[in-house]
Short mmCIF file of C-alpha atoms in Angstrom, two decimals:
data_model
loop_
_atom_site.label_atom_id
_atom_site.label_comp_id
_atom_site.label_asym_id
_atom_site.label_seq_id
_atom_site.Cartn_x
_atom_site.Cartn_y
_atom_site.Cartn_z
CA MET A 1 115.87 93.93 87.27
CA SER A 2 118.33 96.83 87.22
CA ASP A 3 119.57 99.76 89.27
CA VAL A 4 117.85 102.83 87.85
CA GLU A 5 120.58 105.25 88.91
CA THR A 6 123.63 103.27 87.74
CA GLY A 7 122.08 101.14 85.01
CA GLU A 8 123.61 98.00 86.53
CA VAL A 9 121.71 94.85 85.59
CA ILE A 10 121.12 92.81 88.75
CA ILE A 11 119.33 89.82 87.26
CA GLU A 12 117.86 89.10 83.84
CA LYS A 13 116.33 86.34 81.76
CA ASN A 14 115.58 86.65 78.04
CA PRO A 15 116.00 90.46 78.16
CA ASP A 16 115.91 90.78 74.35
CA MET A 17 112.88 88.57 73.72
CA VAL A 18 110.23 90.57 71.83
CA LEU A 19 106.80 90.11 73.37
CA PRO A 20 103.41 91.88 73.64
CA ILE A 21 103.41 94.37 76.51
CA ALA A 22 99.67 95.01 77.01
CA SER A 23 98.85 98.10 79.10
CA ILE A 24 102.45 99.09 79.75
CA SER A 25 101.77 100.83 76.42
CA LYS A 26 99.82 103.47 78.33
CA LEU A 27 103.04 104.91 79.76
CA ILE A 28 104.07 105.95 76.26
CA THR A 29 100.50 107.15 75.62
CA ALA A 30 100.81 109.43 78.64
CA LEU A 31 104.23 110.74 77.55
CA VAL A 32 102.99 111.54 74.06
CA ALA A 33 99.86 113.23 75.40
CA GLN A 34 101.99 115.40 77.68
CA GLN A 35 104.40 116.33 74.92
CA TYR A 36 102.01 117.06 72.08
CA MET A 37 98.69 118.04 73.66
CA ASN A 38 97.59 120.92 75.88
CA LEU A 39 96.34 118.89 78.83
CA ARG A 40 94.82 121.97 80.46
CA GLU A 41 92.23 121.93 77.69
CA PRO A 42 89.21 119.59 77.66
CA VAL A 43 88.95 116.63 75.31
CA THR A 44 85.68 115.07 74.21
CA VAL A 45 84.87 111.42 74.78
CA THR A 46 83.59 109.81 71.59
CA ARG A 47 81.22 106.93 70.96
CA SER A 48 84.02 104.86 69.44
CA SER A 49 86.27 105.35 72.48
CA VAL A 50 83.65 104.16 74.97
CA ALA A 51 82.97 101.17 72.72
CA MET A 52 86.48 99.89 73.45
CA TYR A 53 86.86 96.57 75.24
CA GLY A 54 86.89 97.03 79.01
CA THR A 55 84.73 99.09 81.35
CA TYR A 56 87.38 100.87 83.42
CA GLY A 57 87.23 104.64 83.42
CA GLY A 58 83.45 105.01 83.37
CA LEU A 59 83.59 107.63 80.61
CA SER A 60 80.47 108.49 78.64
CA ASN A 61 79.89 109.55 75.04
CA GLY A 62 80.04 113.32 74.61
CA GLU A 63 81.61 113.94 78.01
CA LYS A 64 84.26 116.66 78.17
CA ILE A 65 87.21 116.13 80.49
CA LEU A 66 90.51 117.92 81.02
CA GLY A 67 93.48 116.07 79.58
CA ASN A 68 95.30 116.26 82.92
CA ASP A 69 92.38 114.55 84.64
CA LEU A 70 92.21 111.88 81.94
CA LEU A 71 95.71 110.72 82.93
CA TYR A 72 94.26 109.28 86.15
CA PRO A 73 91.89 106.67 84.68
CA LEU A 74 94.57 105.97 82.05
CA LEU A 75 97.26 105.12 84.60
CA ILE A 76 95.52 103.94 87.78
CA GLU A 77 92.51 102.10 86.31
CA SER A 78 94.21 101.30 82.99
CA SER A 79 91.26 102.68 81.04
CA ASN A 80 91.36 101.67 77.40
CA ASP A 81 88.70 104.32 76.79
CA ALA A 82 91.01 107.04 78.10
CA ALA A 83 93.83 105.90 75.81
CA GLU A 84 91.52 106.04 72.82
CA VAL A 85 90.25 109.51 73.77
CA PHE A 86 93.78 110.87 73.81
CA ALA A 87 94.60 109.36 70.41
CA GLU A 88 91.33 110.38 68.76
CA SER A 89 91.47 113.92 70.15
CA TYR A 90 94.94 114.47 68.75
CA GLY A 91 94.49 112.56 65.49
CA TYR A 92 94.74 108.79 65.72
CA ASP A 93 97.40 107.99 63.12
CA ALA A 94 99.58 110.95 64.10
CA PHE A 95 99.35 109.98 67.78
CA ILE A 96 100.50 106.41 67.08
CA LYS A 97 103.31 107.79 64.92
CA HIS A 98 104.47 109.90 67.87
CA MET A 99 104.35 106.84 70.16
CA ASN A 100 106.72 105.01 67.84
CA GLU A 101 108.92 108.08 67.48
CA LYS A 102 109.12 108.35 71.28
CA ALA A 103 110.23 104.75 71.57
CA LYS A 104 112.93 105.36 68.95
CA GLU A 105 114.04 108.53 70.74
CA LEU A 106 114.55 106.53 73.95
CA GLY A 107 116.63 103.92 72.16
CA MET A 108 113.90 101.27 72.43
CA ALA A 109 114.96 99.57 69.21
CA ASP A 110 112.75 96.50 69.57
CA THR A 111 109.59 98.38 70.55
CA SER A 112 106.65 99.33 68.34
CA PHE A 113 103.06 100.41 68.82
CA PHE A 114 99.94 99.70 66.79
CA GLU A 115 97.39 101.41 69.05
CA PRO A 116 97.36 103.44 72.31
CA SER A 117 95.90 101.08 74.93
CA GLY A 118 97.88 97.85 74.67
CA LEU A 119 94.94 95.66 73.67
CA SER A 120 96.73 94.65 70.48
CA TYR A 121 99.39 91.93 70.47
CA LYS A 122 101.16 94.18 67.95
CA ASN A 123 102.24 96.51 70.77
CA ILE A 124 105.59 94.86 71.45
CA SER A 125 108.81 95.45 73.35
CA THR A 126 111.51 93.71 75.38
CA ALA A 127 112.38 93.72 79.06
CA LYS A 128 115.60 95.57 78.21
CA ASP A 129 113.78 98.28 76.22
CA LEU A 130 111.27 98.77 79.03
CA MET A 131 114.13 99.36 81.47
CA LYS A 132 115.01 102.38 79.34
CA LEU A 133 111.41 103.59 79.59
CA VAL A 134 111.38 103.26 83.39
CA ALA A 135 114.68 105.14 83.67
CA TYR A 136 113.45 107.91 81.36
CA ILE A 137 110.21 108.47 83.27
CA THR A 138 112.08 108.39 86.59
CA LYS A 139 114.47 111.11 85.43
CA ASN A 140 112.20 113.28 83.29
CA HIS A 141 108.56 112.67 84.22
CA PRO A 142 108.34 111.47 87.84
CA GLU A 143 104.88 113.03 88.03
CA LEU A 144 103.59 110.02 86.09
CA TRP A 145 104.90 107.72 88.82
CA ASP A 146 103.15 109.95 91.37
CA ILE A 147 99.84 109.29 89.61
CA THR A 148 100.39 105.52 89.60
CA ARG A 149 100.82 105.53 93.41
CA ILE A 150 97.51 107.30 94.09
CA ARG A 151 94.93 104.98 95.65
CA GLN A 152 91.89 106.96 94.48
CA TYR A 153 91.15 110.09 92.47
CA ALA A 154 87.71 111.66 92.31
CA ILE A 155 86.37 114.42 90.07
CA LEU A 156 82.77 115.35 89.31
CA LYS A 157 80.86 112.07 88.81
CA HIS A 158 84.01 109.97 88.60
CA SER A 159 85.95 108.13 91.29
CA TRP A 160 88.87 106.14 89.92
CA ILE A 161 90.52 103.46 92.09
CA ASN A 162 94.01 102.07 91.67
CA GLY A 163 93.79 98.40 90.70
CA ASN A 164 97.54 97.72 90.74
CA ASN A 165 98.34 95.26 93.54
CA LEU A 166 102.00 96.30 93.45
CA SER A 167 100.98 99.82 94.48
CA ARG A 168 100.10 98.45 97.95
CA LYS A 169 103.76 97.64 98.59
CA PRO A 170 105.58 100.28 100.70
CA SER A 171 108.59 99.97 98.39
CA PHE A 172 106.58 100.82 95.24
CA LEU A 173 107.57 104.15 93.67
CA GLY A 174 105.53 103.85 90.48
CA GLY A 175 104.78 101.69 87.50
CA LYS A 176 102.26 100.17 85.15
CA ASN A 177 100.89 96.63 84.88
CA GLY A 178 99.23 95.00 81.91
CA TYR A 179 97.31 91.91 80.93
CA THR A 180 95.91 90.39 77.76
CA SER A 181 95.58 86.74 76.83
CA GLU A 182 98.44 87.11 74.34
CA ALA A 183 100.73 89.13 76.62
CA ASN A 184 99.85 87.37 79.88
CA ARG A 185 100.85 89.48 82.91
CA THR A 186 103.32 92.30 82.45
CA THR A 187 104.83 95.15 84.43
CA ALA A 188 107.27 98.03 84.17
CA SER A 189 107.73 99.21 87.76
CA TYR A 190 110.05 101.15 90.04
CA PHE A 191 110.89 100.33 93.67
CA SER A 192 113.03 101.56 96.54
CA ILE A 193 114.75 98.53 98.07
CA PRO A 194 116.48 98.79 101.46
CA VAL A 195 120.14 97.76 101.35
CA GLU A 196 123.03 98.22 103.71
CA GLY A 197 123.73 101.91 104.01
CA GLY A 198 120.47 103.17 102.50
CA ASN A 199 118.04 102.39 99.72
CA ARG A 200 118.56 101.26 96.14
CA LYS A 201 116.24 102.40 93.33
CA ILE A 202 115.33 99.35 91.30
CA ALA A 203 113.48 98.93 87.99
CA ILE A 204 111.67 95.65 87.40
CA THR A 205 110.26 94.77 83.99
CA ILE A 206 108.41 91.51 83.45
CA LEU A 207 106.75 90.17 80.31
CA LYS A 208 104.69 87.02 79.64
CA SER A 209 104.46 86.12 83.33
CA ASN A 210 102.14 83.70 85.11
CA ASP A 211 103.15 85.09 88.51
CA ARG A 212 103.82 88.81 88.17
CA ASP A 213 103.09 89.73 91.80
CA GLY A 214 105.25 86.88 93.06
#
């Protein structure tokens, strides 16, 4: 846990332990898509992307969808399909290369990505590195946090619902959860905490947790 504005670490445990991060990966996926793709253009959903593990997103083979709209199932329903569509539309290997370059650019020295969704245990980071990611998004891409606070987003035949329990908290300003059997429960989230004299903007990153919400 740290103060986003000052960088002060408030409490930490094993901040440099390298662990799988699961769907927190999708925050980098979104950043890379924004930086390297024209999200006002449609992308095409492929058979291989809808064959990904997980049913969230409700995308169908051959469907065309604007990149900007695809950010919603990616970030509020944690759609693995959406992550794959972004990577495949850009060029899979090049997209993953950009994800790793982005991590390096942000000084996330112990972070690396193998694929765009977070399903792989090879998508790894540390709590300290993820603090840098939260701070970067807060300063440079707060619109991504805005998406993660939305309860529901509907377009055409789709209606995507936010499954993040933390988003129900009044103090929640944005973030991304994850879960796989290898990673257990993870989060990289941003809160406004009331303190004497105002509010304090706090980043909380948790890896390998049995009680993330607690």
